[in-house]
CSV table of C-alpha atoms in Angstrom, one decimal:
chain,number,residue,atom,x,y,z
T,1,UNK,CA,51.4,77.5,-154.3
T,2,UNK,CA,51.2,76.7,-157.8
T,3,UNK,CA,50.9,78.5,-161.0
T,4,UNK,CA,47.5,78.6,-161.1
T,5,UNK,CA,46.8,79.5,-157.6
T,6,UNK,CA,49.0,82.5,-158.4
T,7,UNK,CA,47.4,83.4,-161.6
T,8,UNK,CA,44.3,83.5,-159.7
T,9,UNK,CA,45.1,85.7,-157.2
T,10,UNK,CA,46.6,88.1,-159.6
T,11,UNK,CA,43.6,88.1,-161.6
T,12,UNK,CA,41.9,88.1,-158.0
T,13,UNK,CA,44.0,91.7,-157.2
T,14,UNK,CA,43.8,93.0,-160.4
T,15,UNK,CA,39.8,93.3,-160.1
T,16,UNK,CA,40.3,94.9,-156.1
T,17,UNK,CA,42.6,97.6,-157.8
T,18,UNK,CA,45.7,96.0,-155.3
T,19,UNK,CA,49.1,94.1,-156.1
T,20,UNK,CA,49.9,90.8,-155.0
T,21,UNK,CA,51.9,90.8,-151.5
T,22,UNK,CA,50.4,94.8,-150.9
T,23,UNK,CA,48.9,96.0,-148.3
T,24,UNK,CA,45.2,95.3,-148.3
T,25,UNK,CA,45.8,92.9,-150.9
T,26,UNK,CA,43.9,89.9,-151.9
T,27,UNK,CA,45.4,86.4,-150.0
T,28,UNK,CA,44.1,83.2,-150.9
T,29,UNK,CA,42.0,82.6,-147.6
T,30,UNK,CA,39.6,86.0,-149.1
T,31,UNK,CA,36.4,85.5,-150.6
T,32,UNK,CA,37.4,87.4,-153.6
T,33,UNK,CA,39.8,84.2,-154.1
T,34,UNK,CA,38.0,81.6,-152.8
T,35,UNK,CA,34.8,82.2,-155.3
T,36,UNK,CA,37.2,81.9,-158.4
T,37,UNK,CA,39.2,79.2,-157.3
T,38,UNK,CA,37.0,76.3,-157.7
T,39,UNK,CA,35.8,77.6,-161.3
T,40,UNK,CA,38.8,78.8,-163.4
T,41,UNK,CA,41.8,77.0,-165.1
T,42,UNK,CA,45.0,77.9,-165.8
T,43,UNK,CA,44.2,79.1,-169.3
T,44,UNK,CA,41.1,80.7,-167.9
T,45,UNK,CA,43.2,83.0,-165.6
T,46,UNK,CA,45.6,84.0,-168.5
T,47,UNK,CA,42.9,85.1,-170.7
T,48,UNK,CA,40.8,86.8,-167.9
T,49,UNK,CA,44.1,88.5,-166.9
T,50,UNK,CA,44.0,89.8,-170.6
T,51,UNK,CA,40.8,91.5,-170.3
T,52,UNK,CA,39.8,95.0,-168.6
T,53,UNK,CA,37.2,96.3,-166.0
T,54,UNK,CA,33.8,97.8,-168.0
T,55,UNK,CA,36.4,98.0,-171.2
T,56,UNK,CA,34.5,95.7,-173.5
T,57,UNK,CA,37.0,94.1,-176.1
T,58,UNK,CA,36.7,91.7,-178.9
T,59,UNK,CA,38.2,88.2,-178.9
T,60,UNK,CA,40.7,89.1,-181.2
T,61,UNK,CA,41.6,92.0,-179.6
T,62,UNK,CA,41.9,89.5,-175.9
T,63,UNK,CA,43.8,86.9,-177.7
T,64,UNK,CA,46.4,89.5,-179.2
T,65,UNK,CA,46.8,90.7,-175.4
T,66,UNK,CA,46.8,86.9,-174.1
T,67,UNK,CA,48.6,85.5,-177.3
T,68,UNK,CA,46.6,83.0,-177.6
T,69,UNK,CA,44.8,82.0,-180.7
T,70,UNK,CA,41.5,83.7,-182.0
T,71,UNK,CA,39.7,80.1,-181.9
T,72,UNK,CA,41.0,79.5,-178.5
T,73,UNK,CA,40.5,82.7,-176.9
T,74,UNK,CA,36.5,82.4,-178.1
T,75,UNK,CA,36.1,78.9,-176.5
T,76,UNK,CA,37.5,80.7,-173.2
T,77,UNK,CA,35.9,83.8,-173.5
T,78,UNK,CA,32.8,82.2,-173.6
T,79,UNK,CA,33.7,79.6,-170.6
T,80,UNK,CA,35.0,83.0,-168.7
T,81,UNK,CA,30.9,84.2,-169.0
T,82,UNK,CA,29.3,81.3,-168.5
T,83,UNK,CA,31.3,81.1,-164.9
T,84,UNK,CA,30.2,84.4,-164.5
T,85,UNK,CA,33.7,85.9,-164.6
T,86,UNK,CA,33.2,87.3,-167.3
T,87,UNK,CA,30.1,89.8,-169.3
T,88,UNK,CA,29.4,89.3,-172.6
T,89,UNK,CA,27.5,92.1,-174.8
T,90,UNK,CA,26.3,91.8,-178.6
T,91,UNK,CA,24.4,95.2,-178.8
T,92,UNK,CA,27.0,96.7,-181.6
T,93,UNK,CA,26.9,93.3,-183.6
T,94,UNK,CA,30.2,92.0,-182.2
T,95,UNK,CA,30.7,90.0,-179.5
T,96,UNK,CA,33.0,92.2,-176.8
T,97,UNK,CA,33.6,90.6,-173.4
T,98,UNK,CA,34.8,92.4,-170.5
T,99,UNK,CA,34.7,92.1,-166.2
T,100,UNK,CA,33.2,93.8,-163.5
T,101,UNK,CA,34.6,95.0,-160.1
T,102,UNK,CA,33.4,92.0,-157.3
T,103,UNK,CA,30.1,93.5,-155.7
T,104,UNK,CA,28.3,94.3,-158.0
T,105,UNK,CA,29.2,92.0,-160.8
T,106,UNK,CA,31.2,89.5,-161.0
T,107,UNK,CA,30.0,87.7,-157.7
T,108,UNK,CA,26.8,88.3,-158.4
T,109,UNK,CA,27.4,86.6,-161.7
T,110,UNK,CA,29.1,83.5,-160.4
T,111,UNK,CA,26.0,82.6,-157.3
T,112,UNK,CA,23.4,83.5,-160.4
T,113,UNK,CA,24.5,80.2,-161.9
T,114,UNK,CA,22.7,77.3,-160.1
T,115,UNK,CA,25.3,74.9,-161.6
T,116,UNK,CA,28.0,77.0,-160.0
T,117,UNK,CA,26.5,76.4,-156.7
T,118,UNK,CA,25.5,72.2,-157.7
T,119,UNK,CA,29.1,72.1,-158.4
T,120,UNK,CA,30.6,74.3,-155.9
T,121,UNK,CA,28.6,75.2,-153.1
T,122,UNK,CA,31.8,77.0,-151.5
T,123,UNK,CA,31.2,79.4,-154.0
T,124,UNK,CA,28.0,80.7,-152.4
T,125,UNK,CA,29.6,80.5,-148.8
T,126,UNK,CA,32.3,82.8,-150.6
T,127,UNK,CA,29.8,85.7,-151.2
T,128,UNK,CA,28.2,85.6,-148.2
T,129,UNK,CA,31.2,85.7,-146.4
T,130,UNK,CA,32.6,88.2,-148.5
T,131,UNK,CA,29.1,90.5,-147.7
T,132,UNK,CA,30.1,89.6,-143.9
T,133,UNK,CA,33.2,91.0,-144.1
T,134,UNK,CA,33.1,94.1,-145.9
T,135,UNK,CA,29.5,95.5,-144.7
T,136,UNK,CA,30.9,96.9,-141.6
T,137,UNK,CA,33.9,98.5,-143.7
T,138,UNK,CA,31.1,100.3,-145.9
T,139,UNK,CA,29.8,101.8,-142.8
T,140,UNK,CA,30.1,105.8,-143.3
T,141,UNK,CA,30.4,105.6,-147.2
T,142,UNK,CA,26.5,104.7,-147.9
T,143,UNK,CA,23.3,107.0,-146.4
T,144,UNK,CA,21.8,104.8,-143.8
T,145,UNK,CA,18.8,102.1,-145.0
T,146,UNK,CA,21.9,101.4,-147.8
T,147,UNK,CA,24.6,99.3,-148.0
T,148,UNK,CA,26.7,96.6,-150.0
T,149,UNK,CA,23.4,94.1,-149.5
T,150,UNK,CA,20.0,94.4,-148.8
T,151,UNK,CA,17.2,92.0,-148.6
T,152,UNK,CA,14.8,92.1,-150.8
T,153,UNK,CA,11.3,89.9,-150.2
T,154,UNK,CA,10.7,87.1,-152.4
T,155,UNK,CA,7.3,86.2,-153.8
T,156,UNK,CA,5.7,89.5,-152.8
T,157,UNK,CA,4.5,92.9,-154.0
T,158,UNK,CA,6.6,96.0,-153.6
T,159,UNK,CA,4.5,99.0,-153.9
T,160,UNK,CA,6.0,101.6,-155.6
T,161,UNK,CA,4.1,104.5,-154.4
T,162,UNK,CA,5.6,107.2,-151.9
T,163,UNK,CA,3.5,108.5,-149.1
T,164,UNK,CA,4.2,110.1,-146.0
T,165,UNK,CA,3.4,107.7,-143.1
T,166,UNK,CA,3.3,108.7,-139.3
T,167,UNK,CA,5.9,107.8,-137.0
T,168,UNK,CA,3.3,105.0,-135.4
T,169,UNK,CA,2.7,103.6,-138.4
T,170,UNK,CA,6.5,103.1,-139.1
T,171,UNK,CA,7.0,101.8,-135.9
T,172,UNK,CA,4.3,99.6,-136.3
């Protein structure tokens, strides 16, 4: 493999909680690996390895853990988000960037960008396969009607109001 391939499934293991080579660990024919691939660089991978899950950090703070420069480290910071790798909040005045774990967040993020999927359509066949392969592992660990995906209906009205309906009806 080469260095970037292993950068990225470090980075790749890092958000799954696992090491590289470990038991459950992320391999490069995963989903988890197979959405990032097509969209990060080298230098994209050592910054994102810099960063922390739901820790929200300033560039400066990223580029003295990446040791990179401040300058640098904002241009990839901001490539990192706009990806989808990568969240990006200004509420405090400051611009702090951090990741999510994969479902939700940082999938989620990548298949929201519709020039992700011009550009990479593999990336889309990467969540959904990812969705395939771990629903029936979440079997048990979410009340039924729940899970790691649901559909929701498109271009129509959920009503919001509860009422108790008969069992015909439901069946219906």
């Amino acid at each position: 493999m080469t260095e970037v391939q292993d950068k990225i499934l470090e980075f790749a293991n890092k958000v799954s909680g696992k090491k590289v080579g470990a038991k459950g660990a992320v391999t490069v024919t995963d989903a988890r690996y197979k959405i990032l691939e097509p969209l990060l660089t080298e230098e994209m991978v050592d910054v994102a390895l810099s960063m922390k899950m739901r820790t929200p950090m300033t560039v400066e703070e990223i580029a003295a853990e990446c040791g990179k420069s401040i300058e640098d480290t904002k241009r990839i910071v901001w490539e990192l988000a706009m990806a989808g790798v990568s969240i990006l909040s200004s509420a405090s005045g400051e611009d702090k960037f951090w990741y999510e774990p994969w479902v939700p967040g940082i999938m989620e993020m990548i298949v929201n960008s519709k020039e992700n999927i011009r550009k990479h359509p593999e990336v889309a066949e990467s969540f959904e396969r990812y969705g395939v392969e771990n629903g029936p592992r979440s079997i048990g660990s979410f009340p039924a009607g729940t899970g790691l995906m649901r559909v929701i209906p498109i271009e129509s009205a959920i009503d919001g109001e509860s009422r108790r309906a008969s069992y015909e009806e439901i069946s219906t």
